[in-house]
PDB file of C-alpha atoms in Angstrom:
ATOM      1  CA  UNK A 150      60.235-119.461 -51.918  1.00 47.00           C
ATOM      2  CA  UNK A 151      59.217-119.227 -55.539  1.00 47.00           C
ATOM      3  CA  UNK A 152      61.044-116.686 -57.649  1.00 53.00           C
ATOM      4  CA  UNK A 153      58.519-114.060 -58.869  1.00 50.00           C
ATOM      5  CA  UNK A 154      60.413-113.718 -62.145  1.00 51.00           C
ATOM      6  CA  UNK A 155      60.175-117.457 -62.813  1.00 45.00           C
ATOM      7  CA  UNK A 156      56.487-117.419 -61.961  1.00 46.00           C
ATOM      8  CA  UNK A 157      55.934-114.531 -64.365  1.00 47.00           C
ATOM      9  CA  UNK A 158      57.747-116.373 -67.123  1.00 46.00           C
ATOM     10  CA  UNK A 159      55.718-119.536 -66.535  1.00 45.00           C
ATOM     11  CA  UNK A 160      52.487-117.564 -66.606  1.00 49.00           C
ATOM     12  CA  UNK A 161      53.491-115.915 -69.886  1.00 48.00           C
ATOM     13  CA  UNK A 162      54.341-119.285 -71.408  1.00 44.00           C
ATOM     14  CA  UNK A 163      51.021-120.728 -70.266  1.00 50.00           C
ATOM     15  CA  UNK A 164      49.087-117.795 -71.732  1.00 44.00           C
ATOM     16  CA  UNK A 165      50.940-118.069 -75.051  1.00 44.00           C
ATOM     17  CA  UNK A 166      50.320-121.821 -75.164  1.00 45.00           C
ATOM     18  CA  UNK A 167      46.645-121.261 -74.467  1.00 46.00           C
ATOM     19  CA  UNK A 168      46.480-118.687 -77.271  1.00 49.00           C
ATOM     20  CA  UNK A 169      48.117-121.104 -79.700  1.00 44.00           C
ATOM     21  CA  UNK A 170      45.667-123.813 -78.653  1.00 45.00           C
ATOM     22  CA  UNK A 171      42.737-121.470 -79.248  1.00 46.00           C
ATOM     23  CA  UNK A 172      44.058-120.510 -82.697  1.00 44.00           C
ATOM     24  CA  UNK A 173      44.545-124.192 -83.522  1.00 46.00           C
ATOM     25  CA  UNK A 174      40.989-124.957 -82.444  1.00 45.00           C
ATOM     26  CA  UNK A 175      39.663-122.148 -84.642  1.00 41.00           C
ATOM     27  CA  UNK A 176      41.749-123.360 -87.569  1.00 45.00           C
ATOM     28  CA  UNK A 177      40.292-126.874 -87.231  1.00 49.00           C
ATOM     29  CA  UNK A 178      36.743-125.657 -86.692  1.00 52.00           C
ATOM     30  CA  UNK A 179      34.453-127.500 -89.145  1.00 53.00           C
ATOM     31  CA  UNK A 180      33.342-125.395 -92.096  1.00 58.00           C
ATOM     32  CA  UNK A 181      29.775-125.218 -93.322  1.00 57.00           C
ATOM     33  CA  UNK A 182      28.733-126.879 -96.560  1.00 53.00           C
ATOM     34  CA  UNK A 183      28.566-123.501 -98.288  1.00 60.00           C
ATOM     35  CA  UNK A 184      31.983-122.432 -97.006  1.00 66.00           C
ATOM     36  CA  UNK A 185      33.559-125.714 -98.024  1.00 66.00           C
ATOM     37  CA  UNK A 186      31.957-125.512-101.480  1.00 65.00           C
ATOM     38  CA  UNK A 187      33.136-121.930-101.984  1.00 65.00           C
ATOM     39  CA  UNK A 188      36.679-122.932-100.975  1.00 73.00           C
ATOM     40  CA  UNK A 189      36.678-125.624-103.680  1.00 72.00           C
ATOM     41  CA  UNK A 190      35.116-123.374-106.316  1.00 69.00           C
ATOM     42  CA  UNK A 191      37.756-120.676-105.877  1.00 71.00           C
ATOM     43  CA  UNK A 192      40.404-123.196-106.903  1.00 75.00           C
ATOM     44  CA  UNK A 193      38.678-124.185-110.155  1.00 75.00           C
ATOM     45  CA  UNK A 194      39.733-122.107-113.187  1.00 82.00           C
ATOM     46  CA  UNK A 195      36.630-123.243-115.094  1.00 81.00           C
ATOM     47  CA  UNK A 196      34.392-121.772-112.397  1.00 81.00           C
ATOM     48  CA  UNK A 197      36.237-118.448-112.378  1.00 88.00           C
ATOM     49  CA  UNK A 198      36.128-118.179-116.178  1.00 90.00           C
ATOM     50  CA  UNK A 199      32.448-119.130-116.458  1.00 90.00           C
ATOM     51  CA  UNK A 200      31.462-116.791-113.620  1.00 90.00           C
ATOM     52  CA  UNK A 201      33.338-113.922-115.269  1.00 93.00           C
ATOM     53  CA  UNK A 202      31.624-114.571-118.616  1.00 93.00           C
ATOM     54  CA  UNK A 203      28.180-114.730-116.988  1.00 93.00           C
ATOM     55  CA  UNK A 204      28.843-111.537-115.020  1.00 94.00           C
ATOM     56  CA  UNK A 205      29.818-109.785-118.270  1.00 94.00           C
ATOM     57  CA  UNK A 206      26.675-111.025-120.069  1.00 93.00           C
ATOM     58  CA  UNK A 207      24.482-109.905-117.169  1.00 94.00           C
ATOM     59  CA  UNK A 208      26.131-106.473-117.185  1.00 95.00           C
ATOM     60  CA  UNK A 209      25.560-106.216-120.956  1.00 93.00           C
ATOM     61  CA  UNK A 210      21.895-107.110-120.495  1.00 92.00           C
ATOM     62  CA  UNK A 211      21.389-104.604-117.664  1.00 93.00           C
ATOM     63  CA  UNK A 212      23.338-101.674-119.114  1.00 93.00           C
ATOM     64  CA  UNK A 213      23.774-102.214-122.884  1.00 91.00           C
ATOM     65  CA  UNK A 214      24.591 -98.529-123.438  1.00 89.00           C
ATOM     66  CA  UNK A 215      27.933 -99.085-121.713  1.00 91.00           C
ATOM     67  CA  UNK A 216      28.980-101.362-124.571  1.00 91.00           C
ATOM     68  CA  UNK A 217      27.257 -99.794-127.582  1.00 86.00           C
ATOM     69  CA  UNK A 218      26.685 -96.143-128.394  1.00 86.00           C
ATOM     70  CA  UNK A 219      24.097 -97.098-131.008  1.00 85.00           C
ATOM     71  CA  UNK A 220      20.532 -98.200-130.258  1.00 86.00           C
ATOM     72  CA  UNK A 221      19.232-101.560-131.438  1.00 83.00           C
ATOM     73  CA  UNK A 222      17.159 -99.855-134.145  1.00 83.00           C
ATOM     74  CA  UNK A 223      20.061 -97.960-135.718  1.00 83.00           C
ATOM     75  CA  UNK A 224      20.035 -98.532-139.498  1.00 82.00           C
ATOM     76  CA  UNK A 225      22.114 -97.229-142.380  1.00 81.00           C
ATOM     77  CA  UNK A 226      21.117 -98.776-145.716  1.00 83.00           C
ATOM     78  CA  UNK A 227      24.194 -97.339-147.427  1.00 82.00           C
ATOM     79  CA  UNK A 228      26.259 -99.923-145.496  1.00 80.00           C
ATOM     80  CA  UNK A 229      23.856-102.855-145.896  1.00 81.00           C
ATOM     81  CA  UNK A 230      25.555-106.298-145.981  1.00 81.00           C
ATOM     82  CA  UNK A 231      29.000-104.857-145.219  1.00 84.00           C
ATOM     83  CA  UNK A 232      31.312-107.060-143.190  1.00 83.00           C
ATOM     84  CA  UNK A 233      33.031-106.266-139.895  1.00 86.00           C
ATOM     85  CA  UNK A 234      34.954-103.004-139.808  1.00 84.00           C
ATOM     86  CA  UNK A 235      36.126-100.315-137.421  1.00 82.00           C
ATOM     87  CA  UNK A 236      32.796 -98.540-137.807  1.00 82.00           C
ATOM     88  CA  UNK A 237      30.727-101.661-137.083  1.00 83.00           C
ATOM     89  CA  UNK A 238      32.705-104.393-135.334  1.00 87.00           C
ATOM     90  CA  UNK A 239      30.287-107.172-136.357  1.00 89.00           C
ATOM     91  CA  UNK A 240      29.309-105.621-139.693  1.00 87.00           C
ATOM     92  CA  UNK A 241      25.861-104.678-141.004  1.00 88.00           C
ATOM     93  CA  UNK A 242      22.936-106.912-141.963  1.00 87.00           C
ATOM     94  CA  UNK A 243      20.805-106.795-145.105  1.00 86.00           C
ATOM     95  CA  UNK A 244      18.632-104.022-143.658  1.00 87.00           C
ATOM     96  CA  UNK A 245      21.556-101.851-142.630  1.00 86.00           C
ATOM     97  CA  UNK A 246      21.331-102.705-138.922  1.00 89.00           C
ATOM     98  CA  UNK A 247      24.531-102.678-136.886  1.00 89.00           C
ATOM     99  CA  UNK A 248      24.962-106.350-135.931  1.00 90.00           C
ATOM    100  CA  UNK A 249      27.127-105.491-132.924  1.00 91.00           C
ATOM    101  CA  UNK A 250      24.560-103.046-131.505  1.00 91.00           C
ATOM    102  CA  UNK A 251      21.723-105.526-131.993  1.00 92.00           C
ATOM    103  CA  UNK A 252      23.780-108.329-130.431  1.00 92.00           C
ATOM    104  CA  UNK A 253      24.479-106.190-127.364  1.00 93.00           C
ATOM    105  CA  UNK A 254      20.857-105.083-126.968  1.00 92.00           C
ATOM    106  CA  UNK A 255      19.561-108.585-127.764  1.00 90.00           C
ATOM    107  CA  UNK A 256      21.233-110.023-124.665  1.00 91.00           C
ATOM    108  CA  UNK A 257      18.477-108.628-122.434  1.00 91.00           C
ATOM    109  CA  UNK A 258      15.553-110.491-124.046  1.00 90.00           C
ATOM    110  CA  UNK A 259      17.479-113.762-124.318  1.00 91.00           C
ATOM    111  CA  UNK A 260      18.624-113.592-120.697  1.00 92.00           C
ATOM    112  CA  UNK A 261      15.171-112.617-119.433  1.00 92.00           C
ATOM    113  CA  UNK A 262      13.583-115.615-121.124  1.00 92.00           C
ATOM    114  CA  UNK A 263      16.228-117.924-119.679  1.00 92.00           C
ATOM    115  CA  UNK A 264      16.008-116.528-116.136  1.00 93.00           C
ATOM    116  CA  UNK A 265      12.219-116.423-115.868  1.00 95.00           C
ATOM    117  CA  UNK A 266      11.808-119.845-117.481  1.00 94.00           C
ATOM    118  CA  UNK A 267      14.333-121.284-115.018  1.00 94.00           C
ATOM    119  CA  UNK A 268      12.683-119.673-111.985  1.00 94.00           C
ATOM    120  CA  UNK A 269       9.233-120.895-113.026  1.00 95.00           C
ATOM    121  CA  UNK A 270      10.530-124.386-113.791  1.00 95.00           C
ATOM    122  CA  UNK A 271      12.264-124.654-110.412  1.00 94.00           C
ATOM    123  CA  UNK A 272       9.209-123.362-108.534  1.00 93.00           C
ATOM    124  CA  UNK A 273       6.756-125.756-110.170  1.00 93.00           C
ATOM    125  CA  UNK A 274       9.093-128.735-110.042  1.00 92.00           C
ATOM    126  CA  UNK A 275      10.179-128.115-106.445  1.00 91.00           C
ATOM    127  CA  UNK A 276       6.649-127.701-105.102  1.00 91.00           C
ATOM    128  CA  UNK A 277       5.327-130.784-106.879  1.00 92.00           C
ATOM    129  CA  UNK A 278       8.435-132.828-106.070  1.00 91.00           C
ATOM    130  CA  UNK A 279       8.565-132.046-102.352  1.00 90.00           C
ATOM    131  CA  UNK A 280       4.832-132.704-101.941  1.00 90.00           C
ATOM    132  CA  UNK A 281       5.104-136.011-103.822  1.00 90.00           C
ATOM    133  CA  UNK A 282       8.175-137.106-101.877  1.00 88.00           C
ATOM    134  CA  UNK A 283       6.844-136.074 -98.474  1.00 86.00           C
ATOM    135  CA  UNK A 284       3.382-137.605 -98.668  1.00 87.00           C
ATOM    136  CA  UNK A 285       4.286-140.586-100.861  1.00 81.00           C
ATOM    137  CA  UNK A 286       1.895-143.371-101.862  1.00 85.00           C
ATOM    138  CA  UNK A 287      -1.144-142.141-103.789  1.00 91.00           C
ATOM    139  CA  UNK A 288       0.006-138.509-103.970  1.00 89.00           C
ATOM    140  CA  UNK A 289       3.436-139.580-105.164  1.00 87.00           C
ATOM    141  CA  UNK A 290       2.002-141.913-107.798  1.00 91.00           C
ATOM    142  CA  UNK A 291      -0.431-139.284-109.085  1.00 92.00           C
ATOM    143  CA  UNK A 292       2.138-136.477-109.400  1.00 92.00           C
ATOM    144  CA  UNK A 293       4.765-138.820-110.841  1.00 91.00           C
ATOM    145  CA  UNK A 294       2.404-140.004-113.594  1.00 91.00           C
ATOM    146  CA  UNK A 295       1.463-136.410-114.435  1.00 92.00           C
ATOM    147  CA  UNK A 296       5.156-135.562-114.632  1.00 90.00           C
ATOM    148  CA  UNK A 297       5.743-138.567-116.898  1.00 90.00           C
ATOM    149  CA  UNK A 298       3.074-137.319-119.305  1.00 90.00           C
ATOM    150  CA  UNK A 299       4.730-133.903-119.636  1.00 90.00           C
ATOM    151  CA  UNK A 300       8.214-135.438-119.827  1.00 88.00           C
ATOM    152  CA  UNK A 301       7.089-137.681-122.695  1.00 89.00           C
ATOM    153  CA  UNK A 302       6.223-134.675-124.862  1.00 87.00           C
ATOM    154  CA  UNK A 303       9.025-133.764-127.321  1.00 89.00           C
ATOM    155  CA  UNK A 304      10.223-130.329-126.275  1.00 89.00           C
ATOM    156  CA  UNK A 305      10.335-128.619-129.675  1.00 87.00           C
ATOM    157  CA  UNK A 306       7.089-130.185-130.890  1.00 89.00           C
ATOM    158  CA  UNK A 307       5.316-129.374-127.633  1.00 90.00           C
ATOM    159  CA  UNK A 308       6.498-125.758-127.688  1.00 90.00           C
ATOM    160  CA  UNK A 309       5.376-125.365-131.310  1.00 89.00           C
ATOM    161  CA  UNK A 310       1.924-126.726-130.477  1.00 89.00           C
ATOM    162  CA  UNK A 311       1.521-124.485-127.423  1.00 89.00           C
ATOM    163  CA  UNK A 312       2.740-121.305-129.092  1.00 88.00           C
ATOM    164  CA  UNK A 313       0.813-121.782-132.345  1.00 87.00           C
ATOM    165  CA  UNK A 314      -2.337-122.561-130.351  1.00 86.00           C
ATOM    166  CA  UNK A 315      -2.194-119.202-128.586  1.00 84.00           C
ATOM    167  CA  UNK A 316      -0.985-117.344-131.696  1.00 77.00           C
ATOM    168  CA  UNK A 317      -2.805-118.181-134.892  1.00 68.00           C
ATOM    169  CA  UNK A 318      -0.785-117.763-138.107  1.00 64.00           C
ATOM    170  CA  UNK A 319      -0.694-114.140-139.202  1.00 65.00           C
ATOM    171  CA  UNK A 320      -1.229-112.697-135.727  1.00 69.00           C
ATOM    172  CA  UNK A 321       1.353-110.399-134.159  1.00 71.00           C
ATOM    173  CA  UNK A 322       1.177-110.440-130.347  1.00 73.00           C
ATOM    174  CA  UNK A 323       2.920-107.755-128.332  1.00 74.00           C
ATOM    175  CA  UNK A 324       6.482-108.046-127.122  1.00 77.00           C
ATOM    176  CA  UNK A 325       5.539-108.765-123.511  1.00 83.00           C
ATOM    177  CA  UNK A 326       2.858-111.273-124.521  1.00 85.00           C
ATOM    178  CA  UNK A 327       5.133-113.388-126.675  1.00 86.00           C
ATOM    179  CA  UNK A 328       7.937-113.387-124.082  1.00 89.00           C
ATOM    180  CA  UNK A 329       5.488-114.527-121.382  1.00 90.00           C
ATOM    181  CA  UNK A 330       4.157-117.248-123.676  1.00 90.00           C
ATOM    182  CA  UNK A 331       7.654-118.516-124.470  1.00 91.00           C
ATOM    183  CA  UNK A 332       8.573-118.564-120.771  1.00 93.00           C
ATOM    184  CA  UNK A 333       5.458-120.531-119.802  1.00 93.00           C
ATOM    185  CA  UNK A 334       5.924-122.918-122.734  1.00 92.00           C
ATOM    186  CA  UNK A 335       9.489-123.745-121.693  1.00 93.00           C
ATOM    187  CA  UNK A 336       8.506-124.150-118.029  1.00 93.00           C
ATOM    188  CA  UNK A 337       5.483-126.319-118.836  1.00 92.00           C
ATOM    189  CA  UNK A 338       7.668-128.784-120.733  1.00 92.00           C
ATOM    190  CA  UNK A 339      10.682-128.738-118.377  1.00 92.00           C
ATOM    191  CA  UNK A 340       9.358-128.905-114.808  1.00 92.00           C
ATOM    192  CA  UNK A 341       9.262-132.756-114.598  1.00 93.00           C
ATOM    193  CA  UNK A 342      13.076-132.871-114.418  1.00 92.00           C
ATOM    194  CA  UNK A 343      13.152-130.523-111.419  1.00 92.00           C
ATOM    195  CA  UNK A 344      10.256-132.464-109.871  1.00 93.00           C
ATOM    196  CA  UNK A 345      12.125-135.772-110.086  1.00 92.00           C
ATOM    197  CA  UNK A 346      15.281-134.271-108.570  1.00 91.00           C
ATOM    198  CA  UNK A 347      13.354-132.701-105.672  1.00 91.00           C
ATOM    199  CA  UNK A 348      11.278-135.852-105.124  1.00 91.00           C
ATOM    200  CA  UNK A 349      14.373-138.052-104.888  1.00 90.00           C
ATOM    201  CA  UNK A 350      16.077-135.668-102.478  1.00 88.00           C
ATOM    202  CA  UNK A 351      12.927-135.447-100.336  1.00 88.00           C
ATOM    203  CA  UNK A 352      12.576-139.240-100.135  1.00 87.00           C
ATOM    204  CA  UNK A 353      16.108-139.408 -98.714  1.00 86.00           C
ATOM    205  CA  UNK A 354      15.825-136.394 -96.411  1.00 82.00           C
ATOM    206  CA  UNK A 355      12.528-137.401 -94.775  1.00 81.00           C
ATOM    207  CA  UNK A 356      14.162-140.600 -93.478  1.00 81.00           C
ATOM    208  CA  UNK A 357      16.791-138.684 -91.524  1.00 77.00           C
ATOM    209  CA  UNK A 358      16.631-138.839 -87.736  1.00 78.00           C
ATOM    210  CA  UNK A 359      16.017-135.154 -87.089  1.00 77.00           C
ATOM    211  CA  UNK A 360      13.053-135.137 -89.492  1.00 77.00           C
ATOM    212  CA  UNK A 361      11.545-138.169 -87.753  1.00 79.00           C
ATOM    213  CA  UNK A 362      12.172-136.507 -84.389  1.00 82.00           C
ATOM    214  CA  UNK A 363      10.450-133.316 -85.496  1.00 76.00           C
ATOM    215  CA  UNK A 364       7.469-135.319 -86.736  1.00 76.00           C
ATOM    216  CA  UNK A 365       7.370-137.285 -83.468  1.00 78.00           C
ATOM    217  CA  UNK A 366       7.397-134.076 -81.425  1.00 78.00           C
ATOM    218  CA  UNK A 367       4.306-132.872 -83.272  1.00 76.00           C
ATOM    219  CA  UNK A 368       5.887-130.330 -85.634  1.00 75.00           C
ATOM    220  CA  UNK A 369       3.492-129.124 -88.307  1.00 78.00           C
ATOM    221  CA  UNK A 370       3.943-130.137 -91.939  1.00 76.00           C
ATOM    222  CA  UNK A 371       4.899-126.603 -93.092  1.00 79.00           C
ATOM    223  CA  UNK A 372       7.543-126.404 -90.358  1.00 81.00           C
ATOM    224  CA  UNK A 373       9.021-129.776 -91.316  1.00 79.00           C
ATOM    225  CA  UNK A 374       9.025-128.905 -95.006  1.00 80.00           C
ATOM    226  CA  UNK A 375      10.440-125.381 -94.807  1.00 81.00           C
ATOM    227  CA  UNK A 376      12.739-125.767 -91.805  1.00 81.00           C
ATOM    228  CA  UNK A 377      14.092-129.281 -92.241  1.00 77.00           C
ATOM    229  CA  UNK A 378      13.428-130.694 -95.715  1.00 81.00           C
ATOM    230  CA  UNK A 379      13.832-127.697 -98.015  1.00 80.00           C
ATOM    231  CA  UNK A 380      17.314-126.593 -96.809  1.00 80.00           C
ATOM    232  CA  UNK A 381      18.592-130.138 -97.355  1.00 78.00           C
ATOM    233  CA  UNK A 382      16.991-130.771-100.744  1.00 81.00           C
ATOM    234  CA  UNK A 383      17.317-127.481-102.598  1.00 82.00           C
ATOM    235  CA  UNK A 384      21.019-127.816-103.555  1.00 82.00           C
ATOM    236  CA  UNK A 385      20.641-130.401-106.373  1.00 86.00           C
ATOM    237  CA  UNK A 386      17.679-128.476-107.818  1.00 88.00           C
ATOM    238  CA  UNK A 387      19.699-125.249-107.859  1.00 86.00           C
ATOM    239  CA  UNK A 388      22.513-127.040-109.670  1.00 86.00           C
ATOM    240  CA  UNK A 389      20.021-128.248-112.273  1.00 90.00           C
ATOM    241  CA  UNK A 390      18.618-124.719-112.543  1.00 90.00           C
ATOM    242  CA  UNK A 391      22.071-123.282-113.266  1.00 89.00           C
ATOM    243  CA  UNK A 392      22.629-125.720-116.123  1.00 88.00           C
ATOM    244  CA  UNK A 393      19.027-125.403-117.350  1.00 91.00           C
ATOM    245  CA  UNK A 394      19.296-121.612-117.572  1.00 92.00           C
ATOM    246  CA  UNK A 395      21.864-121.933-120.325  1.00 89.00           C
ATOM    247  CA  UNK A 396      19.782-124.591-122.061  1.00 91.00           C
ATOM    248  CA  UNK A 397      16.699-122.354-121.937  1.00 93.00           C
ATOM    249  CA  UNK A 398      18.618-119.505-123.593  1.00 92.00           C
ATOM    250  CA  UNK A 399      19.411-121.965-126.360  1.00 90.00           C
ATOM    251  CA  UNK A 400      15.744-123.027-126.433  1.00 91.00           C
ATOM    252  CA  UNK A 401      14.688-119.396-126.930  1.00 90.00           C
ATOM    253  CA  UNK A 402      17.001-119.154-129.927  1.00 90.00           C
ATOM    254  CA  UNK A 403      15.641-122.427-131.325  1.00 90.00           C
ATOM    255  CA  UNK A 404      12.005-121.355-131.057  1.00 90.00           C
ATOM    256  CA  UNK A 405      12.777-117.950-132.555  1.00 89.00           C
ATOM    257  CA  UNK A 406      14.606-119.638-135.424  1.00 88.00           C
ATOM    258  CA  UNK A 407      11.506-121.755-136.097  1.00 86.00           C
ATOM    259  CA  UNK A 408       9.365-118.618-136.149  1.00 83.00           C
ATOM    260  CA  UNK A 409       7.161-119.505-133.168  1.00 85.00           C
ATOM    261  CA  UNK A 410       9.114-117.889-130.345  1.00 83.00           C
ATOM    262  CA  UNK A 411      10.244-114.338-129.688  1.00 84.00           C
ATOM    263  CA  UNK A 412       9.840-112.239-132.835  1.00 83.00           C
ATOM    264  CA  UNK A 413      10.277-108.629-134.000  1.00 80.00           C
ATOM    265  CA  UNK A 414      10.000-105.947-132.757  1.00 81.00           C
ATOM    266  CA  UNK A 415      11.737-107.736-129.875  1.00 84.00           C
ATOM    267  CA  UNK A 416      15.494-107.974-130.418  1.00 87.00           C
ATOM    268  CA  UNK A 417      17.090-111.161-129.154  1.00 89.00           C
ATOM    269  CA  UNK A 418      19.883-113.460-130.235  1.00 91.00           C
ATOM    270  CA  UNK A 419      17.320-115.963-131.491  1.00 89.00           C
ATOM    271  CA  UNK A 420      15.556-113.325-133.579  1.00 89.00           C
ATOM    272  CA  UNK A 421      18.874-112.267-135.119  1.00 90.00           C
ATOM    273  CA  UNK A 422      19.741-115.857-135.978  1.00 90.00           C
ATOM    274  CA  UNK A 423      16.299-116.319-137.536  1.00 88.00           C
ATOM    275  CA  UNK A 424      16.682-113.153-139.630  1.00 87.00           C
ATOM    276  CA  UNK A 425      20.124-114.230-140.865  1.00 87.00           C
ATOM    277  CA  UNK A 426      19.355-117.827-141.840  1.00 85.00           C
ATOM    278  CA  UNK A 427      18.620-117.004-145.492  1.00 83.00           C
ATOM    279  CA  UNK A 428      21.799-114.939-145.900  1.00 84.00           C
ATOM    280  CA  UNK A 429      24.386-117.198-144.272  1.00 84.00           C
ATOM    281  CA  UNK A 430      26.225-118.120-147.474  1.00 86.00           C
ATOM    282  CA  UNK A 431      26.503-114.532-148.649  1.00 85.00           C
ATOM    283  CA  UNK A 432      26.862-112.731-145.285  1.00 86.00           C
ATOM    284  CA  UNK A 433      27.922-115.279-142.645  1.00 88.00           C
ATOM    285  CA  UNK A 434      28.742-112.540-140.119  1.00 87.00           C
ATOM    286  CA  UNK A 435      25.025-111.851-139.681  1.00 89.00           C
ATOM    287  CA  UNK A 436      24.567-115.296-138.081  1.00 90.00           C
ATOM    288  CA  UNK A 437      27.960-116.164-136.631  1.00 91.00           C
ATOM    289  CA  UNK A 438      28.198-113.358-134.076  1.00 91.00           C
ATOM    290  CA  UNK A 439      24.795-113.771-132.346  1.00 92.00           C
ATOM    291  CA  UNK A 440      25.173-117.559-132.574  1.00 92.00           C
ATOM    292  CA  UNK A 441      28.597-117.211-130.957  1.00 92.00           C
ATOM    293  CA  UNK A 442      27.130-115.245-128.056  1.00 93.00           C
ATOM    294  CA  UNK A 443      24.480-117.944-127.551  1.00 93.00           C
ATOM    295  CA  UNK A 444      27.108-120.694-127.613  1.00 92.00           C
ATOM    296  CA  UNK A 445      29.470-118.970-125.186  1.00 94.00           C
ATOM    297  CA  UNK A 446      26.654-118.094-122.776  1.00 93.00           C
ATOM    298  CA  UNK A 447      25.199-121.615-122.768  1.00 92.00           C
ATOM    299  CA  UNK A 448      28.666-123.112-122.285  1.00 92.00           C
ATOM    300  CA  UNK A 449      29.386-120.720-119.392  1.00 93.00           C
ATOM    301  CA  UNK A 450      26.223-121.737-117.544  1.00 91.00           C
ATOM    302  CA  UNK A 451      26.924-125.438-118.125  1.00 89.00           C
ATOM    303  CA  UNK A 452      30.477-125.055-116.795  1.00 89.00           C
ATOM    304  CA  UNK A 453      29.195-123.081-113.797  1.00 88.00           C
ATOM    305  CA  UNK A 454      26.587-125.738-113.025  1.00 83.00           C
ATOM    306  CA  UNK A 455      29.144-128.537-113.303  1.00 82.00           C
ATOM    307  CA  UNK A 456      31.453-126.729-110.908  1.00 79.00           C
ATOM    308  CA  UNK A 457      28.712-126.113-108.346  1.00 80.00           C
ATOM    309  CA  UNK A 458      27.555-129.724-108.621  1.00 78.00           C
ATOM    310  CA  UNK A 459      31.046-131.052-107.915  1.00 73.00           C
ATOM    311  CA  UNK A 460      31.534-128.620-105.027  1.00 72.00           C
ATOM    312  CA  UNK A 461      28.261-129.615-103.348  1.00 68.00           C
ATOM    313  CA  UNK A 462      28.854-133.354-103.829  1.00 60.00           C
ATOM    314  CA  UNK A 463      30.259-134.857-100.596  1.00 53.00           C
ATOM    315  CA  UNK A 464      31.866-137.711-102.589  1.00 52.00           C
ATOM    316  CA  UNK A 465      33.997-135.184-104.468  1.00 51.00           C
ATOM    317  CA  UNK A 466      35.540-134.092-101.160  1.00 52.00           C
TER     318      UNK A 466
END
C-alpha cells in the first residue's frame, strides 16, 4: 500500500514544480514593442535627463506663476539694463523688464508654436503619405511631386514670403492671428518630410501577409488603413515629430528674430532674442538667458527623439 504521507509529499512537490513552471513561463512571455521600448528607455540616462527637462519646461509653460511672482509686463525703469542680481535673477532689459519673468512667461508661446506646428505637420504628412503609399502609381507620383515642390522651398525664405504676404509692412495683427500664421507657415514648409517617412513605411507594411489577407477577405480600405497599416507605420513619424518639435521651437525664435514671426505684445523666447539683438555687446544677459532656454529645450527634444528612435528600432535590440 502507498504511504499517505509520501503521497502528500509528492503532491506538494508536483504543485510547487508546476507553480515554478508557470512563473518561468510568465517570465519568458514575449513583451510588446512598447513594453520592450520602455524597458530600454529606462536604462538610458540621456532619455531620463531629456524627459525631466521637457517636463519642467511644460510645467513652466502651463503654470508660470509657480516659478515667477512677477507678471511678464512687470517693468521698473530705475533698474533698466542692470545685470543679474538677487532681485532679478536674469537682470533687467533696456525697458526695465525683468528678464527672468519674461523668460518664464515666454515659454508658453514658444512651446505652443512648436506643439501645434508639429501636430499639423504630422497630420498633413501622415495623411498624404499613407494615401500615396497605399494607392501607389499615379496617386503616389502626384503626391510625391507636390511634396518635392514644397521640400525644394528654402525654409526661412518660404516662411518670410508667406508671413509678409499675409502681413503687409506696418500692419500689426493680433496675438492669436500671428501665432496661427506662424504655425501654418512652419507646417506648410515641413510636411514633406513626414510624408516621405509615412509613405516609405506604408510601402513596406502593405506587403505584409496579414494586410494582403485582409484585402483578400474583402476588408474595406478604411479598415485596412486604420486597423492594420496605421499602427505599424506611425512609430517612425512620431519619432520625427519629437525631434521636429524642438526644431520648430528654434524656427519660431528664428522668425521672430527676423521680425516676421511672433511679435509684441506676445512674449516668447524668440521675441526676447529679437529685442535684445541690438544690445548684446552692452547687456549680453538680455540675449543669453532666453537663447539658453531655446538651446536647452531644442537639445532635450532632439535627445528624446534619438532615444525613442533607438528603442523602437528592432536592429538596436
